[in-house]
Coordinates of C-alpha atoms in Angstrom, one line a residue:
Chain M
M1 CA 6.4 16.2 -5.6
A2 CA 4.0 13.4 -4.4
L3 CA 5.5 11.8 -7.0
Q4 CA 9.0 13.1 -6.6
T5 CA 8.0 11.6 -2.6
A6 CA 7.0 8.5 -3.6
A7 CA 10.2 7.8 -5.6
G8 CA 12.5 8.9 -2.5
L9 CA 10.8 6.3 -0.6
E10 CA 11.2 3.7 -3.3
N11 CA 14.9 4.4 -3.6
L12 CA 15.3 4.1 0.2
A13 CA 13.4 0.7 0.0
V14 CA 16.0 -0.2 -2.8
F15 CA 18.7 1.2 -0.6
T16 CA 17.1 -0.9 2.5
Y17 CA 16.9 -4.4 0.8
E18 CA 20.4 -4.4 -0.5
T19 CA 21.8 -3.7 2.5
A20 CA 20.3 -6.5 4.1
L21 CA 21.3 -8.5 1.4
R22 CA 24.8 -7.9 2.0
F23 CA 24.0 -9.4 5.8
P24 CA 25.0 -13.5 5.3
F25 CA 21.4 -14.4 6.9
I26 CA 19.6 -12.5 4.3
G27 CA 21.5 -12.5 1.4
G28 CA 24.6 -15.1 1.8
S29 CA 25.4 -18.3 2.7
S30 CA 23.3 -19.0 6.4
A31 CA 20.0 -17.1 4.7
N32 CA 16.8 -18.8 4.3
D33 CA 16.3 -19.4 0.5
V34 CA 12.6 -18.2 0.6
V35 CA 13.6 -15.1 2.3
K36 CA 16.6 -14.4 0.0
A37 CA 14.7 -14.5 -3.0
F38 CA 11.3 -12.6 -1.3
A39 CA 13.9 -9.8 -0.7
T40 CA 15.4 -10.1 -4.2
K41 CA 12.3 -9.7 -5.8
T42 CA 10.8 -7.3 -3.5
M43 CA 14.1 -4.7 -4.2
A44 CA 13.4 -5.3 -8.0
Q45 CA 10.0 -4.3 -7.4
H46 CA 10.9 -1.3 -5.8
V47 CA 13.3 -0.6 -8.3
E48 CA 10.0 -0.6 -10.9
H49 CA 8.1 1.4 -9.1
G50 CA 10.6 4.4 -8.4
V51 CA 10.8 4.4 -12.0
A52 CA 7.4 4.5 -12.7
F53 CA 6.8 7.4 -10.1
N54 CA 9.7 9.3 -11.8
A55 CA 8.4 8.6 -15.4
A56 CA 4.8 10.3 -14.3
A57 CA 6.9 13.3 -12.4
T58 CA 9.1 13.7 -15.7
K59 CA 5.8 13.5 -18.0
L60 CA 4.3 16.4 -16.1
G61 CA 7.3 18.5 -16.6
G62 CA 8.7 17.9 -13.2
K63 CA 12.7 16.2 -12.2
T64 CA 13.6 12.5 -11.1
Q65 CA 14.0 12.1 -7.5
N66 CA 17.0 9.8 -7.6
A67 CA 18.1 10.5 -3.5
T68 CA 16.5 8.5 -1.1
D69 CA 13.7 9.6 1.1
P70 CA 15.6 12.8 3.1
K71 CA 13.8 12.1 6.6
Y72 CA 13.8 8.2 6.6
A73 CA 17.2 7.7 5.2
P74 CA 19.0 9.1 8.2
V75 CA 16.7 6.8 10.1
V76 CA 17.4 4.1 7.9
Q77 CA 21.2 4.6 8.0
A78 CA 21.2 4.3 11.7
A79 CA 18.8 0.9 12.2
A80 CA 21.1 -0.5 9.2
G81 CA 24.0 -0.1 12.1
K82 CA 22.5 -1.7 14.6
I83 CA 21.2 -5.2 12.7
K84 CA 22.2 -8.3 14.5
D85 CA 19.7 -10.5 12.9
P86 CA 16.5 -11.4 10.4
L87 CA 14.4 -10.2 12.9
D88 CA 15.6 -6.7 12.7
V89 CA 15.6 -6.7 9.4
V90 CA 12.2 -7.6 8.6
G91 CA 11.4 -5.3 11.7
L92 CA 12.9 -2.2 9.5
A93 CA 11.3 -3.5 6.1
I94 CA 7.8 -3.9 7.7
T95 CA 8.0 -0.1 9.1
L96 CA 9.7 1.2 5.4
E97 CA 6.6 -0.7 3.5
D98 CA 3.8 0.3 5.9
I99 CA 5.0 4.1 5.4
A100 CA 5.3 3.6 1.7
A101 CA 1.5 1.8 1.2
Q102 CA 0.0 4.4 3.7
T103 CA 1.6 7.9 2.3
Y104 CA 0.3 6.2 -1.9
V105 CA -3.1 5.6 -0.1
K106 CA -3.4 9.2 1.0
N107 CA -2.1 10.7 -2.4
V108 CA -5.1 8.5 -4.0
G109 CA -6.8 11.2 -2.1
L110 CA -4.6 14.3 -2.8
V111 CA -3.6 13.8 -6.8
S112 CA -5.5 15.6 -9.2
T113 CA -6.1 12.8 -12.4
P114 CA -7.2 9.4 -12.8
D115 CA -3.9 7.9 -13.8
L116 CA -1.9 9.6 -10.9
R117 CA -4.7 7.8 -8.4
A118 CA -4.1 5.0 -10.7
L119 CA -0.6 4.4 -10.6
F120 CA -1.0 5.5 -6.4
A121 CA -3.2 2.7 -5.7
S122 CA -1.6 0.0 -7.9
V123 CA 2.0 0.5 -6.1
A124 CA -0.1 0.9 -2.9
G125 CA -1.8 -2.8 -3.0
V126 CA 1.8 -4.3 -3.9
E127 CA 3.3 -2.3 -0.9
S128 CA 0.5 -3.8 1.2
Q129 CA 1.6 -7.4 -0.1
H130 CA 5.0 -6.8 0.8
R131 CA 4.3 -6.1 4.5
A132 CA 2.0 -8.7 4.8
I133 CA 4.0 -11.1 3.9
L134 CA 7.0 -9.7 5.8
L135 CA 4.9 -9.7 9.3
A136 CA 4.3 -13.3 8.8
V137 CA 7.6 -14.0 8.3
Q138 CA 8.0 -11.4 11.9
A139 CA 5.6 -14.1 13.5
L140 CA 7.7 -16.9 12.5
L141 CA 10.7 -16.0 13.1
E142 CA 9.5 -14.8 16.2
G143 CA 7.8 -18.0 17.4
G144 CA 10.8 -19.7 17.0
A145 CA 9.9 -21.6 13.5
P146 CA 12.1 -20.1 10.6
Q147 CA 12.0 -23.3 9.2
L148 CA 8.2 -23.1 8.6
I149 CA 9.4 -20.1 6.1
A150 CA 9.1 -22.2 3.3
V151 CA 7.2 -22.3 -0.5
P152 CA 5.1 -24.0 -0.3
P153 CA 4.6 -24.1 3.3
D154 CA 3.8 -27.4 5.2
L155 CA 0.4 -25.8 6.3
A156 CA -0.4 -28.4 8.4
R157 CA 2.3 -27.2 11.1
L158 CA 1.6 -23.1 10.3
P159 CA 0.4 -21.7 13.6
G160 CA -2.5 -20.3 13.2
A161 CA -1.0 -16.9 13.3
A162 CA 0.6 -16.9 10.2
G163 CA -3.1 -17.0 8.7
N164 CA -4.0 -13.5 10.0
V165 CA -1.4 -11.3 11.4
G166 CA -0.6 -10.3 7.9
F167 CA -3.6 -8.1 7.7
P168 CA -4.2 -6.5 10.9
D169 CA -6.6 -3.7 9.2
A170 CA -10.0 -3.9 7.7
F171 CA -9.0 -0.5 6.3
L172 CA -5.4 0.8 5.2
P173 CA -5.0 3.6 7.8
T174 CA -2.9 6.5 6.6
A175 CA -1.6 8.3 9.7
M176 CA 1.7 7.5 9.0
A177 CA 1.4 8.9 5.3
A178 CA 4.8 10.9 4.7
P179 CA 3.4 14.8 3.3
V180 CA 3.9 15.2 -0.3
T181 CA 6.5 17.9 0.2
Q182 CA 8.4 15.5 1.8
G183 CA 10.7 14.2 -0.7
A184 CA 10.0 16.9 -3.1
V185 CA 13.3 17.9 -5.5
R186 CA 14.7 21.4 -4.7
Chain G
M1 CA 10.0 -1.6 13.9
S2 CA 8.6 -2.8 16.8
R3 CA 8.2 -6.6 17.1
T4 CA 4.9 -8.7 17.5
P5 CA 4.6 -10.4 20.6
H6 CA 5.8 -13.9 21.0
R7 CA 3.3 -16.4 19.6
E8 CA 2.7 -19.3 20.7
L9 CA 2.7 -22.1 17.9
S10 CA -0.5 -24.0 17.9
Q11 CA -0.3 -26.7 15.6
M12 CA -3.8 -28.7 16.4
A13 CA -5.9 -29.0 13.8
V14 CA -9.3 -27.1 13.8
G15 CA -12.6 -28.6 14.6
E16 CA -16.3 -27.4 14.7
R17 CA -15.5 -25.9 18.3
E18 CA -12.5 -24.0 17.3
L19 CA -14.5 -22.8 14.1
D20 CA -17.5 -21.5 16.3
S21 CA -15.7 -19.9 19.2
M22 CA -13.1 -18.1 16.5
T23 CA -16.0 -16.7 14.7
C24 CA -17.6 -15.4 17.6
E25 CA -14.1 -13.2 18.7
L26 CA -14.5 -12.0 15.7
D27 CA -17.8 -10.8 16.2
E28 CA -16.9 -9.2 18.7
M29 CA -13.6 -7.6 18.0
H30 CA -15.8 -5.7 14.7
R31 CA -18.3 -4.4 17.5
Q32 CA -15.8 -2.9 19.3
T33 CA -13.8 -1.7 16.1
F34 CA -16.4 -0.2 13.8
P35 CA -16.9 3.1 14.9
G36 CA -14.4 4.9 13.0
V37 CA -15.7 3.1 9.8
H38 CA -19.1 4.5 10.2
K39 CA -17.5 8.2 10.7
M40 CA -15.9 7.9 7.9
L41 CA -18.8 6.7 5.8
G42 CA -20.6 9.7 7.2
E43 CA -19.0 12.1 5.2
F44 CA -18.8 9.7 2.5
G45 CA -22.2 9.0 2.3
A46 CA -22.9 12.7 2.3
N47 CA -21.3 13.3 -0.9
L48 CA -22.7 10.8 -2.7
A49 CA -26.0 11.9 -1.8
Q50 CA -25.3 14.3 -4.6
T51 CA -23.3 12.2 -6.8
G52 CA -26.4 10.0 -7.0
R53 CA -28.8 12.9 -8.3
R54 CA -26.2 13.6 -11.4
S55 CA -26.6 12.5 -14.6
T56 CA -26.4 8.7 -15.2
G57 CA -24.5 9.4 -18.2
R58 CA -21.6 7.7 -17.0
R59 CA -18.8 7.0 -19.2
R60 CA -16.4 4.5 -18.8
F61 CA -16.3 3.0 -15.9
L62 CA -14.9 -0.6 -16.4
T63 CA -17.0 -0.5 -19.7
G64 CA -15.4 -2.8 -22.2
M65 CA -14.6 -5.4 -19.1
G66 CA -15.1 -8.7 -20.0
G67 CA -16.6 -9.2 -16.1
A68 CA -16.0 -13.1 -16.5
V69 CA -13.9 -13.2 -13.1
V70 CA -14.5 -16.1 -11.5
L71 CA -15.7 -15.6 -7.5
G72 CA -17.7 -16.9 -4.5
G73 CA -21.0 -17.6 -3.4
V74 CA -23.0 -15.6 -0.5
A75 CA -25.3 -15.6 2.9
A76 CA -24.8 -13.6 5.7
C77 CA -22.0 -14.4 8.1
T78 CA -23.7 -16.1 11.5
S79 CA -22.2 -18.5 13.6
S80 CA -25.6 -20.0 14.4
K81 CA -25.6 -23.6 15.2
S82 CA -29.0 -23.7 13.4
K83 CA -27.7 -22.8 10.4
R84 CA -24.4 -25.2 10.3
G85 CA -26.1 -27.9 8.8
A86 CA -27.7 -26.2 6.2
S87 CA -26.3 -26.1 2.3
I88 CA -24.4 -22.8 1.2
P89 CA -27.5 -20.2 0.5
A90 CA -28.2 -18.9 -2.6
P91 CA -27.2 -15.4 -2.3
I92 CA -28.8 -13.7 -5.7
S93 CA -30.4 -10.9 -3.8
G94 CA -30.3 -7.4 -4.3
S95 CA -32.7 -4.3 -3.3
S96 CA -35.8 -3.0 -2.9
G97 CA -34.4 0.7 -3.9
G98 CA -34.2 0.6 -8.2
K99 CA -31.3 1.4 -9.8
Y100 CA -28.1 2.4 -9.0
V101 CA -26.1 4.9 -11.4
G102 CA -23.2 6.7 -11.2
D103 CA -20.6 6.1 -8.8
L104 CA -23.3 4.7 -6.8
K105 CA -23.0 2.1 -9.0
V106 CA -20.0 1.8 -8.8
V107 CA -20.4 1.3 -4.3
A108 CA -23.4 -1.5 -4.8
L109 CA -21.2 -3.3 -7.0
A110 CA -18.5 -2.9 -4.2
A111 CA -21.3 -4.1 -1.6
A112 CA -21.9 -7.2 -3.8
L113 CA -18.7 -8.1 -4.4
E114 CA -18.2 -8.0 -0.5
N115 CA -20.9 -9.9 0.2
L116 CA -19.8 -12.7 -2.3
A117 CA -16.4 -13.1 -0.4
V118 CA -18.6 -13.5 3.2
T119 CA -20.4 -16.1 1.5
V120 CA -17.3 -17.8 0.2
Y121 CA -15.8 -17.9 3.3
Q122 CA -18.6 -18.1 5.4
G123 CA -19.4 -21.7 3.2
G124 CA -15.9 -22.7 3.9
L125 CA -15.9 -22.3 7.4
V126 CA -19.6 -24.6 6.9
K127 CA -17.8 -26.8 4.7
A128 CA -15.0 -27.4 6.8
A129 CA -17.0 -27.8 10.1
K130 CA -18.8 -30.8 8.4
G131 CA -16.0 -32.2 7.2
Q132 CA -16.1 -32.0 3.7
L133 CA -12.4 -30.0 3.2
G134 CA -10.3 -32.4 5.1
T135 CA -8.2 -31.7 7.8
V136 CA -8.1 -28.0 8.2
P137 CA -5.0 -26.1 9.5
P138 CA -4.7 -23.4 11.9
A139 CA -3.5 -21.3 9.6
L140 CA -6.2 -21.2 6.8
A141 CA -9.0 -21.5 9.8
S142 CA -7.7 -18.1 11.6
F143 CA -7.0 -16.4 7.9
I144 CA -10.8 -17.3 7.1
T145 CA -12.7 -16.0 10.1
T146 CA -10.4 -12.7 10.0
A147 CA -11.0 -12.4 6.2
M148 CA -14.5 -12.6 6.4
G149 CA -14.7 -10.2 9.3
Q150 CA -13.1 -7.7 7.2
H151 CA -15.3 -8.5 4.2
R152 CA -18.2 -7.9 6.3
D153 CA -16.5 -5.0 7.3
H154 CA -16.2 -3.7 3.9
A155 CA -19.8 -4.4 2.9
T156 CA -21.1 -2.5 5.8
A157 CA -19.2 0.4 4.6
W158 CA -19.8 0.1 1.5
N159 CA -24.0 -0.5 2.0
G160 CA -23.5 2.7 4.7
V161 CA -23.0 4.8 1.4
L162 CA -25.9 3.4 -0.3
T163 CA -28.2 4.1 2.7
K164 CA -27.0 7.7 3.5
A165 CA -27.4 8.5 0.1
G166 CA -31.5 7.4 -0.1
K167 CA -30.6 4.2 -1.5
S168 CA -31.1 0.6 -0.4
A169 CA -28.6 -1.0 1.1
I170 CA -27.6 -4.6 -1.4
S171 CA -28.1 -7.7 0.6
G172 CA -26.5 -10.4 -0.9
A173 CA -25.0 -10.4 -3.8
P174 CA -27.0 -9.4 -6.8
L175 CA -24.4 -9.9 -9.7
T176 CA -24.0 -12.1 -13.0
I177 CA -21.2 -14.4 -11.9
T178 CA -22.6 -15.3 -8.2
Q179 CA -24.1 -19.0 -9.8
D180 CA -20.8 -19.7 -10.9
H181 CA -19.3 -19.2 -7.7
I182 CA -21.7 -20.7 -5.4
A183 CA -21.2 -23.9 -8.2
L184 CA -16.9 -23.8 -7.3
L185 CA -18.0 -23.4 -3.9
N186 CA -20.2 -26.5 -3.4
A187 CA -17.3 -28.2 -5.9
A188 CA -14.7 -27.9 -3.3
R189 CA -13.2 -30.4 -1.9
S190 CA -10.0 -29.7 -0.6
V191 CA -8.5 -26.9 1.2
P192 CA -6.5 -25.8 -1.7
D193 CA -10.1 -25.6 -4.1
L194 CA -11.4 -23.1 -1.5
A195 CA -8.2 -21.0 -1.1
R196 CA -8.3 -21.3 -5.1
L197 CA -11.7 -19.3 -5.6
A198 CA -10.8 -16.8 -2.6
L199 CA -7.8 -16.0 -4.6
A200 CA -9.5 -15.6 -7.4
L201 CA -11.9 -13.5 -5.4
E202 CA -10.0 -11.3 -3.3
N203 CA -7.9 -10.2 -6.9
A204 CA -11.0 -9.3 -8.6
A205 CA -11.8 -7.5 -5.7
A206 CA -8.4 -5.5 -5.7
E207 CA -8.4 -5.0 -9.3
T208 CA -11.9 -3.5 -9.3
Y209 CA -10.7 -1.1 -6.2
T210 CA -8.0 0.2 -7.9
F211 CA -9.6 0.9 -10.8
A212 CA -12.4 2.4 -9.1
A213 CA -10.1 4.6 -7.2
G214 CA -8.8 6.2 -11.0
T215 CA -11.9 6.5 -11.9
V216 CA -14.8 7.5 -9.7
T217 CA -15.4 11.3 -9.2
D218 CA -16.4 11.7 -5.3
A219 CA -13.5 11.8 -3.4
G220 CA -14.9 9.6 -0.5
A221 CA -15.5 6.8 -2.6
I222 CA -11.9 7.2 -3.6
M223 CA -11.0 7.5 -0.2
T224 CA -12.7 4.1 0.6
A225 CA -11.9 1.8 -2.7
A226 CA -8.2 3.2 -1.8
T227 CA -8.2 2.6 1.7
I228 CA -9.7 -1.5 1.1
Q229 CA -7.8 -2.2 -1.7
P230 CA -4.6 -2.9 -0.1
V231 CA -6.9 -5.0 2.4
E232 CA -7.9 -7.3 -0.3
T233 CA -4.1 -7.7 -1.5
M234 CA -2.8 -8.5 1.5
H235 CA -5.3 -11.6 1.6
A236 CA -4.0 -12.2 -2.1
A237 CA -0.5 -12.5 -1.0
I238 CA -1.3 -14.4 1.8
L239 CA -3.7 -16.7 0.2
S240 CA -1.1 -16.8 -2.8
F241 CA 2.0 -18.6 0.3
V242 CA -0.7 -21.0 0.9
L243 CA -1.0 -22.3 -2.3
G244 CA 2.7 -22.2 -2.5
Q245 CA 2.7 -19.7 -5.2
Y246 CA 4.6 -16.5 -5.0
P247 CA 2.8 -14.2 -2.6
V248 CA 3.8 -10.7 -5.0
P249 CA 3.5 -12.0 -8.3
V250 CA 3.0 -8.4 -10.0
S251 CA 4.9 -5.5 -9.7
F252 CA 1.6 -3.5 -9.9
I253 CA -1.9 -4.5 -9.1
G254 CA -3.5 -4.2 -12.2
T255 CA -7.3 -3.7 -13.6
S256 CA -7.7 -6.3 -16.3
N257 CA -9.6 -8.7 -14.1
A258 CA -11.7 -6.2 -12.4
V259 CA -15.7 -7.0 -12.3
A260 CA -17.5 -4.6 -14.5
P261 CA -20.6 -2.7 -12.7
S262 CA -22.6 -4.1 -15.7
A263 CA -22.3 -7.3 -13.3
L264 CA -24.3 -5.8 -10.8
T265 CA -28.1 -7.2 -11.4
A266 CA -30.1 -4.7 -9.1

């Protein structure tokens, strides 16, 4: 069930980035190239995660989860309808990445085999990286400095906040973790 | 989905005074936030006290791995000006408590890696204050102070596990790889030099904890590794961005660059 729930979260993340990329300020003509590339690559990484979780589920004799997470999908749908600017998209993505990372960290302690623990840990680290970059992007957007979202960055002009806003906790919390049964295939 | 408060964009370079101030603020923040960590470790240590008495015939933890990962140097973090002018101290210390076995060896390795990270960042601050890295951008200064503090928390956490299990805490970085990293730290002449060294360290720590999460048997140890590993990956992402590299280069955190327990010399 934990694997199916994880796959559902990944499917929702893919849906979210796919939706985001349809907005001109994320994936269109007015988009920042770095943000567009990040959204595209991140979506692809979530596809890989979903495939991995579903493969692990079927290896254990379970069914694949091809739907989006039942609890958060309506929330994303509602939020998507209200998106007006890049900050709205970034905020939504941060929340989803955070939920996924916390869920997988908690699952590391719940699943029964070394391989599954390693899989959840492996993916949790990547979702956390997505979140770290999104938090930095959010800070730059809120600071009115979208021009500083660039690779390579103009280091001399990056504000101090860009250096540490991406990792607010010394230990990743798990309070937002989704229950293992949340996305189970019935 | 909340937004962070608006942040003023400072574009000033960082000098010694700012570095001092940032370090002091960080210390205060850690003093305020650490009780929760100690609570978690109380439960963790109780479990590992039993683990340490089990058979030493531990199997495959990181066996076969090269352990040739390039990391950093050592020294306890301090904001004391009396130490600012000193050269980067040799970090190889260890413990007086004898050998670590089983999961406790992994815990000791983790503590040593965290100490190594603290030393690299502390050494970076010292070099920055002495002007040996050129101008340090504000974003780098804030990264270093925050990451260093988090690594110090991690080291304290791992060492708390050891002491609760009746073992000595790890001081310094008693690792076979330490001297090489001190040399790299001492050789750093620019912010990118330091960032590259730190990135290698963060990636190695993250991979070591990924492997640990799948391999150690104690529930508390598993969760400690699981909750620290993402923080190291976040550090790595920001460092990659700073270096102009793609910040999330892989879809799965691997283990091929994990540091082997055999690298521990304590």
